[in-house]
């Protein structure tokens, strides 16, 4: 793969390349979120509307709340020998490792790769890179791409992209939300988003296990003496005991940031014994993507993450020190 560092292509360049090609494989990141899934679903439908052959691989399963989105039932979750795509599109992935080790092991270097993303920490790993850190969601970019591809956006595509916007912007409330985000949302509503279906599926279908996980999380919340840092820990054994190992709600971490005076909130979730998924949220000026980067992760200024190999106690000790160094 040739690496053209930090030169972002435009939607027009990407669109003309996609129109000239066929046989696409779309990839999203591990523990896929609404933006990742919505962006992939809409782009698959858009490329298929232009007569292209498209496959999708997501290493991890689609969380239940996103199963109402179109084409998600057709997504594959492992590599298969019948996949012979010549073109790979990575969506919402800041680096190539985000797609997961099981599927990345099968990547063939002779294919042409496209990287469409909005993470400032993106490392421009593909042949064609379209990276807009100013975009609130990858879905915002896919909306522009579908227009450049001259695809008529149908209600299914609109619902997928709108869901991506809603989830990545905290219901249009994060500072990443711009007038362009709102204009995109307005166009999507015009194109036929089913807003009741979006709200019910995304926010009003919590399972019993999810509520038990929330109870555990609120029980396990800690606040620093100065009140500027808060964190939740979810030990593997305790999550297992309530049957919530597979539950990955995107909202639990937000309770840390909602506390008055807290500037950085964190979630330490032991996803396997000795493997800790660390989530970060910032409320003020602190750039948590930089802090996450110090332990091999990344993300956005106000929402970032990383995976830490070690015990829960080690992760909490090291990461809270890193945060204290930055805010003091
Ligand atoms: P979340 O806490 O919702 O899982 O993630 C917040 C943001 O951080 C997302 O934009 C996501 O892309 C990024 N992020 C989460 N985990 C990781 C990680 O392990 N590595 C990198 N590079 N980014 C991550
Ligand atoms: Mn995103």
XYZ file of C-alpha atoms and ligand atoms in Angstrom:
353
model
C 0.000 0.000 0.000
C 1.397 3.404 -0.893
C 1.078 5.916 1.891
C 0.343 9.516 0.947
C 0.714 11.180 4.324
C -1.876 13.716 5.382
C -3.230 14.630 1.949
C -6.977 14.411 2.102
C -8.810 13.678 -1.140
C -12.191 15.286 -1.815
C -15.615 13.669 -2.091
C -15.436 14.239 -5.877
C -12.120 12.397 -6.245
C -13.393 9.515 -4.127
C -16.708 9.435 -6.037
C -15.047 9.338 -9.468
C -12.714 6.557 -8.324
C -15.619 4.536 -6.923
C -17.692 4.989 -10.090
C -14.796 3.731 -12.210
C -14.412 0.575 -10.101
C -16.422 -2.473 -9.043
C -16.291 -5.249 -6.414
C -16.115 -3.436 -3.106
C -15.474 -4.631 0.405
C -16.514 -2.259 3.180
C -14.922 -2.424 6.613
C -15.885 -0.816 9.901
C -14.163 -0.856 13.273
C -14.331 -3.360 16.122
C -17.101 -2.765 18.696
C -18.993 -0.955 15.951
C -21.025 2.127 16.893
C -23.986 3.824 15.252
C -21.875 6.043 13.022
C -19.822 3.139 11.751
C -22.841 0.913 11.084
C -25.075 3.662 9.660
C -22.312 4.889 7.343
C -21.568 1.403 6.047
C -25.233 0.510 5.529
C -25.931 3.707 3.576
C -22.805 3.401 1.438
C -23.551 -0.237 0.636
C -27.058 0.711 -0.517
C -25.717 3.706 -2.460
C -23.048 1.708 -4.293
C -25.568 -1.041 -5.044
C -27.924 1.601 -6.444
C -25.095 2.421 -8.867
C -24.922 -1.252 -9.899
C -21.837 -2.182 -7.891
C -21.117 -5.445 -6.096
C -20.584 -4.769 -2.400
C -19.735 -6.928 0.616
C -19.354 -5.784 4.220
C -17.203 -7.274 6.959
C -17.481 -6.197 10.578
C -15.415 -8.377 12.870
C -17.777 -7.866 15.811
C -21.563 -8.409 15.803
C -24.055 -5.632 15.145
C -25.456 -4.548 18.545
C -29.196 -5.232 18.842
C -30.147 -1.549 18.828
C -28.749 -1.194 15.281
C -30.361 -4.289 13.796
C -33.290 -2.201 12.513
C -30.911 -0.472 10.119
C -30.994 -1.655 6.500
C -28.659 -4.397 5.202
C -27.129 -5.061 8.648
C -28.423 -8.666 8.453
C -26.242 -9.125 5.343
C -23.032 -7.994 7.055
C -20.444 -10.748 7.422
C -18.376 -11.155 10.562
C -15.457 -13.201 9.389
C -13.267 -13.578 6.370
C -14.310 -16.117 3.776
C -12.363 -17.516 0.819
C -15.046 -16.438 -1.672
C -14.270 -12.770 -1.018
C -12.301 -11.398 -3.945
C -12.950 -7.679 -3.742
C -10.530 -5.459 -5.640
C -11.409 -2.344 -3.680
C -11.617 -1.898 0.049
C -13.313 1.022 1.763
C -12.605 1.628 5.449
C -15.260 3.720 7.173
C -14.882 5.469 10.554
C -11.499 3.758 11.129
C -8.665 6.016 12.317
C -6.053 3.356 11.619
C -5.914 0.006 9.906
C -5.814 -1.945 13.172
C -9.303 -0.724 14.073
C -10.897 -3.382 11.812
C -9.674 -6.164 14.119
C -6.892 -8.713 13.946
C -8.921 -11.631 12.649
C -9.974 -9.869 9.463
C -6.887 -7.692 8.931
C -4.719 -10.832 8.785
C -6.388 -11.632 5.427
C -5.811 -8.272 3.726
C -4.178 -8.586 0.329
C -1.727 -5.832 -0.600
C -2.741 -5.802 -4.288
C -6.158 -4.237 -3.624
C -6.877 -0.504 -3.793
C -7.862 0.963 -0.436
C -10.015 3.946 0.525
C -10.109 5.529 3.982
C -13.154 7.684 4.746
C -13.099 9.076 8.268
C -13.490 12.051 10.590
C -10.971 11.267 13.348
C -8.225 13.868 13.771
C -5.936 11.004 14.824
C -6.346 9.265 11.433
C -2.969 8.165 10.088
C -3.807 8.210 6.339
C -3.143 4.511 5.898
C -4.890 3.926 2.550
C -4.244 4.627 -1.148
C -7.039 7.218 -1.173
C -7.695 9.077 2.069
C -10.638 11.383 2.699
C -10.337 12.564 6.275
C -12.312 15.504 7.622
C -11.757 16.046 11.352
C -14.271 18.910 11.144
C -17.082 16.518 10.295
C -19.202 15.483 13.275
C -19.620 11.947 11.962
C -18.504 9.718 9.117
C -22.209 9.709 8.196
C -21.861 13.404 7.293
C -19.156 12.438 4.787
C -21.140 9.518 3.371
C -24.075 11.884 2.791
C -21.790 14.142 0.708
C -20.348 11.098 -1.067
C -23.787 9.744 -2.032
C -24.576 13.153 -3.512
C -21.295 13.147 -5.430
C -22.163 9.631 -6.656
C -25.531 11.061 -7.782
C -27.391 8.495 -5.709
C -30.954 9.439 -4.792
C -31.052 9.077 -1.022
C -33.996 6.837 -0.088
C -35.638 6.582 3.374
C -33.521 3.542 4.320
C -30.239 5.291 3.544
C -31.494 8.457 5.258
C -32.445 6.544 8.424
C -29.012 4.870 8.549
C -27.118 8.155 8.130
C -29.363 10.059 10.538
C -28.759 7.364 13.186
C -25.010 7.776 12.672
C -25.302 11.530 13.174
C -27.471 11.158 16.284
C -25.101 8.705 17.955
C -21.815 10.479 17.172
C -23.059 13.942 18.146
C -24.808 13.039 21.423
C -28.168 13.853 19.829
C -26.690 16.975 18.154
C -25.294 18.355 21.419
C -21.525 17.755 21.262
C -19.288 20.621 20.197
C -18.519 18.689 16.999
C -22.064 19.557 15.828
C -21.940 22.267 13.149
C -24.385 24.046 10.886
C -23.338 21.537 8.231
C -24.316 18.655 10.537
C -27.742 20.225 11.001
C -28.120 20.921 7.272
C -27.225 17.300 6.561
C -29.791 16.167 9.154
C -32.415 18.409 7.532
C -31.754 16.885 4.092
C -31.975 13.406 5.587
C -35.326 14.219 7.214
C -36.533 15.487 3.839
C -35.391 12.193 2.320
C -37.694 10.298 4.683
C -36.018 9.399 8.014
C -38.413 7.470 10.236
C -37.622 9.420 13.400
C -39.931 7.345 15.646
C -38.199 4.183 14.554
C -34.796 5.789 15.181
C -35.691 7.008 18.689
C -37.418 3.799 19.792
C -34.616 1.553 18.545
C -31.692 3.675 19.712
C -33.000 4.887 23.082
C -36.117 2.999 24.132
C -35.203 -0.677 23.805
C -32.887 -1.249 26.751
C -32.582 -4.832 27.920
C -32.717 -5.992 31.522
C -28.958 -6.745 31.368
C -28.253 -3.216 30.202
C -30.097 -1.731 33.167
C -28.277 -4.125 35.547
C -24.985 -2.997 33.953
C -25.982 0.617 34.524
C -26.716 -0.157 38.177
C -23.301 -1.818 38.513
C -21.622 1.136 36.794
C -23.253 3.721 39.063
C -22.307 1.627 42.101
C -18.685 1.568 40.896
C -18.230 5.278 40.226
C -15.265 7.140 41.775
C -14.540 10.863 41.894
C -11.111 12.408 42.497
C -10.606 14.511 45.652
C -10.611 17.727 43.633
C -13.782 16.692 41.797
C -12.301 17.189 38.333
C -12.020 13.535 37.313
C -14.588 10.751 37.604
C -14.377 7.153 36.508
C -16.415 3.988 36.438
C -14.909 0.534 36.641
C -16.552 -2.605 35.347
C -14.628 -5.699 36.481
C -15.005 -8.750 34.230
C -16.279 -10.992 37.046
C -18.972 -8.536 38.121
C -20.172 -7.975 34.553
C -20.216 -11.713 33.956
C -22.238 -12.302 37.125
C -25.101 -10.164 35.789
C -24.920 -11.741 32.329
C -23.845 -8.489 30.645
C -20.537 -9.459 28.997
C -22.010 -8.816 25.553
C -23.701 -5.531 26.468
C -21.786 -2.470 25.225
C -23.985 0.578 25.737
C -22.401 3.752 24.404
C -24.064 5.906 27.069
C -22.804 4.565 30.417
C -19.549 6.540 30.292
C -21.491 9.794 29.971
C -22.573 9.655 33.638
C -18.978 10.490 34.614
C -18.977 13.677 32.572
C -22.457 14.715 33.698
C -21.220 15.330 37.254
C -20.844 19.031 38.111
C -17.188 20.090 38.085
C -15.893 16.978 36.305
C -13.622 17.799 33.374
C -12.592 14.283 32.352
C -14.718 11.169 32.742
C -13.504 7.645 32.127
C -14.816 4.119 31.864
C -12.543 1.180 32.636
C -14.171 -1.924 31.339
C -12.398 -5.261 31.715
C -13.538 -6.859 28.448
C -11.420 -9.980 29.067
C -9.428 -10.820 32.180
C -6.313 -8.657 31.868
C -7.622 -6.567 28.953
C -9.126 -3.189 29.757
C -11.101 -1.033 27.345
C -10.629 2.547 28.482
C -13.123 5.186 27.404
C -12.562 8.934 27.826
C -14.942 11.890 27.754
C -13.978 15.535 28.255
C -16.257 18.442 29.076
C -13.907 21.425 28.868
C -10.653 22.140 27.068
C -8.829 18.889 27.835
C -7.941 16.912 24.690
C -8.620 13.287 25.637
C -7.527 11.953 22.223
C -3.985 12.989 23.178
C -4.214 11.192 26.512
C -5.632 8.066 24.828
C -2.752 8.269 22.345
C -0.270 7.844 25.185
C -1.547 4.309 25.747
C -1.925 3.416 22.083
C -5.468 4.646 21.473
C -7.024 7.685 19.842
C -10.316 9.350 18.992
C -11.598 12.904 19.246
C -10.797 15.802 21.602
C -13.900 15.142 23.693
C -14.380 11.389 23.199
C -11.577 8.897 22.891
C -10.604 5.370 23.774
C -7.837 2.818 24.041
C -7.234 -0.778 25.030
C -4.862 -1.412 27.918
C -3.258 -4.800 28.540
C -2.941 -5.303 32.294
C -5.078 -5.404 35.401
C -7.959 -3.072 36.102
C -6.015 -1.586 39.045
C -2.960 -0.884 36.842
C -5.081 0.700 34.129
C -6.842 2.984 36.609
C -3.586 3.947 38.308
C -1.681 4.765 35.107
C -4.508 6.475 33.265
C -5.768 8.628 36.135
C -2.158 9.826 36.622
C -1.922 10.723 32.918
C -5.160 12.686 33.218
C -4.017 14.469 36.397
C -0.765 15.486 34.676
C -2.745 17.124 31.895
C -5.327 18.996 33.957
C -2.976 20.271 36.654
P -16.106 5.124 22.746
O -15.706 5.548 24.126
O -17.472 5.627 22.396
O -15.923 3.656 22.503
O -15.114 5.827 21.729
C -15.026 7.215 21.608
C -14.135 7.559 20.444
O -12.829 7.054 20.643
C -14.606 6.992 19.126
O -14.565 8.017 18.183
C -13.643 5.914 18.763
O -13.394 5.915 17.409
C -12.399 6.261 19.553
N -11.814 5.036 20.098
C -12.377 4.206 21.018
N -11.562 3.189 21.302
C -10.437 3.359 20.560
C -9.203 2.617 20.405
O -8.972 1.589 21.046
N -8.295 3.132 19.522
C -8.532 4.280 18.815
N -7.583 4.702 17.964
N -9.657 4.990 18.940
C -10.610 4.546 19.785
Mn -17.595 8.219 13.982
